[in-house]
Short mmCIF file of C-alpha atoms in Angstrom, two decimals:
data_model
loop_
_atom_site.label_atom_id
_atom_site.label_comp_id
_atom_site.label_asym_id
_atom_site.label_seq_id
_atom_site.Cartn_x
_atom_site.Cartn_y
_atom_site.Cartn_z
CA THR A 443 -51.25 130.65 6.60
CA ILE A 444 -48.05 131.41 8.49
CA VAL A 445 -48.14 131.58 12.54
CA THR A 446 -45.70 133.80 14.43
CA GLU A 447 -44.22 133.04 17.47
CA ASP A 448 -45.57 135.84 18.78
CA GLU A 449 -49.31 134.48 17.93
CA ALA A 450 -48.39 131.19 19.15
CA SER A 451 -47.64 132.33 22.37
CA VAL A 452 -50.84 134.39 22.40
CA LYS A 453 -52.94 131.45 21.38
CA LYS A 454 -51.21 129.29 24.40
CA THR A 455 -51.46 131.43 27.38
CA VAL A 456 -55.54 132.01 25.86
CA ASN A 457 -56.11 127.88 26.05
CA ASP A 458 -53.93 127.93 29.54
CA ASP A 459 -56.33 130.46 30.60
CA VAL A 460 -59.03 128.92 29.30
CA GLU A 461 -58.26 125.37 30.89
CA GLU A 462 -57.55 127.35 34.28
CA ILE A 463 -61.08 128.39 34.25
CA ALA A 464 -62.85 125.48 33.18
CA GLU A 465 -60.38 123.82 36.39
CA ALA A 466 -61.51 126.80 38.74
CA ASN A 467 -65.31 126.43 37.65
CA THR A 468 -65.27 122.65 38.28
CA GLU A 469 -63.82 123.30 42.06
CA GLU A 470 -66.15 126.25 42.60
CA THR A 471 -69.15 123.95 41.27
CA ALA A 472 -68.20 120.96 43.69
CA ALA A 473 -67.63 123.67 46.72
CA SER A 474 -70.96 125.00 46.05
CA VAL A 475 -72.73 121.54 46.29
CA LEU A 476 -71.17 120.85 49.59
CA ILE A 477 -67.50 121.60 52.02
CA LEU A 478 -65.06 119.23 52.37
CA THR A 479 -61.67 120.41 52.35
CA ARG A 480 -59.84 117.72 54.36
CA ALA A 481 -57.45 115.92 52.46
CA ASP A 482 -57.91 112.14 53.49
CA TYR A 483 -61.44 112.67 53.69
CA TYR A 484 -63.87 111.17 50.21
CA THR A 485 -67.43 111.05 49.20
CA ILE A 486 -68.80 108.61 46.64
CA PRO A 487 -69.45 109.84 44.54
CA SER A 488 -66.73 112.31 44.28
CA THR A 489 -67.37 116.04 44.95
CA SER A 490 -66.43 116.74 41.26
CA GLN A 491 -69.06 114.56 39.99
CA LEU A 492 -71.61 117.14 42.14
CA SER A 493 -73.75 119.80 40.92
CA LEU A 494 -76.61 121.78 42.02
CA ASP A 495 -79.85 121.02 39.49
CA THR A 496 -82.13 123.99 38.45
CA GLU A 497 -84.00 124.17 42.12
CA GLY A 498 -80.37 124.26 43.94
CA HIS A 499 -80.72 120.82 44.92
CA CYS A 500 -78.02 117.84 45.00
CA LEU A 501 -80.01 114.65 44.84
CA VAL A 502 -77.74 111.70 45.58
CA THR A 503 -78.78 107.78 45.89
CA GLY A 504 -76.77 105.87 48.34
CA PHE A 505 -74.17 108.46 49.21
CA THR A 506 -70.83 107.81 51.41
CA VAL A 507 -68.39 109.65 53.44
CA GLY A 508 -65.39 108.31 54.21
CA ARG A 509 -61.79 108.42 55.40
CA GLU A 510 -58.60 106.92 54.16
CA GLY A 511 -57.32 104.21 56.57
CA PHE A 512 -60.36 104.96 58.94
CA GLY A 513 -63.81 104.06 57.69
CA ASN A 514 -66.74 105.12 56.14
CA ILE A 515 -70.62 106.43 56.32
CA HIS A 516 -72.89 105.07 53.81
CA PHE A 517 -76.38 106.60 53.56
CA PRO A 518 -79.15 104.50 51.84
CA GLY A 519 -81.73 106.01 49.84
CA THR A 520 -81.80 109.32 47.87
CA MET A 521 -80.79 112.50 50.33
CA ASN A 522 -79.80 115.98 49.39
CA VAL A 523 -76.53 116.76 49.70
CA ALA A 524 -76.67 120.29 48.56
CA ASN A 525 -74.70 123.07 51.61
CA LEU A 526 -73.77 120.10 53.68
CA ASN A 527 -70.40 121.03 55.48
CA LEU A 528 -68.68 117.65 55.70
CA ASP A 529 -65.92 119.43 57.52
CA ASP A 530 -67.42 120.73 60.22
CA THR A 531 -69.98 118.07 60.71
CA VAL A 532 -67.92 114.49 60.05
CA PHE A 533 -65.16 112.98 61.74
CA ILE A 534 -64.29 109.50 61.59
CA GLY A 535 -61.46 108.23 63.64
CA HIS A 536 -59.67 105.18 65.09
CA LYS A 537 -62.57 103.27 66.39
CA GLU A 538 -65.01 105.58 66.17
CA VAL A 539 -67.68 107.96 64.25
CA THR A 540 -69.17 111.43 65.40
CA VAL A 541 -71.50 113.26 63.11
CA PHE A 542 -72.67 116.23 64.87
CA PRO A 543 -70.44 117.05 67.55
CA ASP A 544 -72.31 119.95 68.79
CA ASP A 545 -76.12 118.80 69.35
CA LEU A 546 -77.39 122.45 68.68
CA ASN A 547 -76.34 122.07 65.09
CA LYS A 548 -78.00 118.67 64.56
CA PRO A 549 -80.85 119.18 62.17
CA PRO A 550 -84.09 117.13 63.06
CA LEU A 551 -84.45 113.53 62.61
CA GLY A 552 -84.50 112.46 58.78
CA GLU A 553 -82.96 115.53 57.40
CA GLY A 554 -79.48 116.54 56.37
CA LEU A 555 -76.80 113.46 57.61
CA ASN A 556 -79.38 112.82 60.52
CA ARG A 557 -80.85 109.92 59.01
CA PRO A 558 -80.22 105.70 59.03
CA ALA A 559 -76.82 105.00 57.89
CA GLN A 560 -74.55 101.94 57.44
CA ILE A 561 -71.07 102.72 59.17
CA THR A 562 -67.69 100.49 58.68
CA LEU A 563 -64.93 101.71 60.92
CA ASP A 564 -61.64 99.88 59.75
CA LYS A 565 -58.39 98.40 61.48
CA VAL A 566 -60.23 98.14 64.74
CA TRP A 567 -58.32 95.44 67.08
CA PRO A 568 -57.73 95.47 70.52
CA LEU A 569 -54.53 95.97 72.01
CA ASP A 570 -52.47 93.28 74.20
CA LYS A 571 -52.09 94.96 77.35
CA SER A 572 -48.38 93.08 78.20
CA SER A 573 -46.55 93.83 74.30
CA GLY A 574 -48.82 96.88 73.35
CA ASP A 575 -49.50 95.25 69.54
CA THR A 576 -52.87 94.71 67.99
CA ILE A 577 -54.61 91.27 68.52
CA ARG A 578 -55.03 90.90 64.65
CA SER A 579 -55.66 86.51 64.98
CA PRO A 580 -59.06 85.51 64.22
CA ASP A 581 -58.71 82.87 66.93
CA LYS A 582 -57.22 84.61 69.28
CA LEU A 583 -60.31 87.64 68.63
CA THR A 584 -62.73 84.62 68.84
CA HIS A 585 -61.17 83.33 72.09
CA MET A 586 -61.46 86.67 73.84
CA SER A 587 -65.09 87.16 72.78
CA PHE A 588 -63.88 90.41 70.51
CA LYS A 589 -66.99 90.14 68.39
CA GLU A 590 -69.28 89.82 71.31
CA LYS A 591 -67.60 93.14 73.08
CA LEU A 592 -68.57 95.27 69.69
CA GLU A 593 -71.87 94.10 69.73
CA ARG A 594 -72.50 95.29 73.48
CA ALA A 595 -71.23 98.87 72.28
CA ASN A 596 -73.56 98.73 69.58
CA CYS A 597 -76.21 97.88 72.26
CA ARG A 598 -75.08 101.12 74.64
CA THR A 599 -75.33 103.84 71.71
CA GLY A 600 -78.74 102.16 70.24
CA ALA A 601 -76.88 100.94 66.81
CA ARG A 602 -77.46 97.39 65.27
CA PHE A 603 -73.94 95.31 65.28
CA LEU A 604 -73.98 93.87 61.49
CA GLY A 605 -70.76 91.83 61.51
CA TYR A 606 -67.10 92.21 62.48
CA ARG A 607 -64.17 91.04 59.75
CA PRO A 608 -61.22 90.17 61.68
CA GLU A 609 -58.93 90.57 58.54
CA THR A 610 -59.24 94.05 58.09
CA GLY A 611 -60.54 94.82 61.39
CA SER A 612 -63.55 96.20 59.84
CA TRP A 613 -66.61 96.74 62.18
CA ILE A 614 -70.09 97.28 60.31
CA PHE A 615 -73.16 98.30 61.98
CA LYS A 616 -76.02 100.46 61.47
CA VAL A 617 -77.78 103.26 63.00
CA ASP A 618 -81.05 105.33 62.97
CA HIS A 619 -79.80 108.95 63.72
CA PHE A 620 -76.31 110.25 64.67
CA SER A 621 -74.24 111.32 68.10
CA LYS A 622 -71.25 109.66 68.86
CA HIS A 623 -70.60 105.61 67.97
CA GLY A 624 -67.64 103.72 68.83
CA LEU A 625 -65.89 102.52 71.00
CA ASP A 626 -64.68 104.25 74.58
CA GLU A 627 -61.57 103.99 75.84
CA SER A 628 -62.45 101.92 78.62
CA ASP A 629 -63.82 99.58 75.72
CA SER A 630 -60.64 99.35 73.97
CA ASP A 631 -59.03 96.20 76.80
#
């Protein structure tokens, strides 16, 4: 069989179209499961791995949502992530995390993201008031009782302190439900 240039061009165009449709369907499937469009945010498993079952659910065990360079929220156990709008509900910033910034849209305790979670906030170091530089030395952090300051911040919000890694500035704690958790500006001293 001899294939002409025109036939080869048509086959290539058809193959390209099929690949584009497959990619669009993958994006559409992920988008129909949950909404997360912010480039520096991610989920584990990734949004491309999520799909709805025949009942319209997407059950995930150990779901995590995070922001590169800032930290993550890990939800132990199995939960339905179908129809979650992470763009409107999850905000991970420097030294703080907010889930449900508008309390009026917060689901009841135990539903959606309003459930127990482990939070890790990265790059949490105090500032040296004289130089404006971050204090990263484990010895200096111990001397200034920085870990204890984080423990007190957790107590004020009802969170349970799990640990602090001075090398990465990683502050780890657990919450039973969500509101705003982190350090207030007055805590940054």
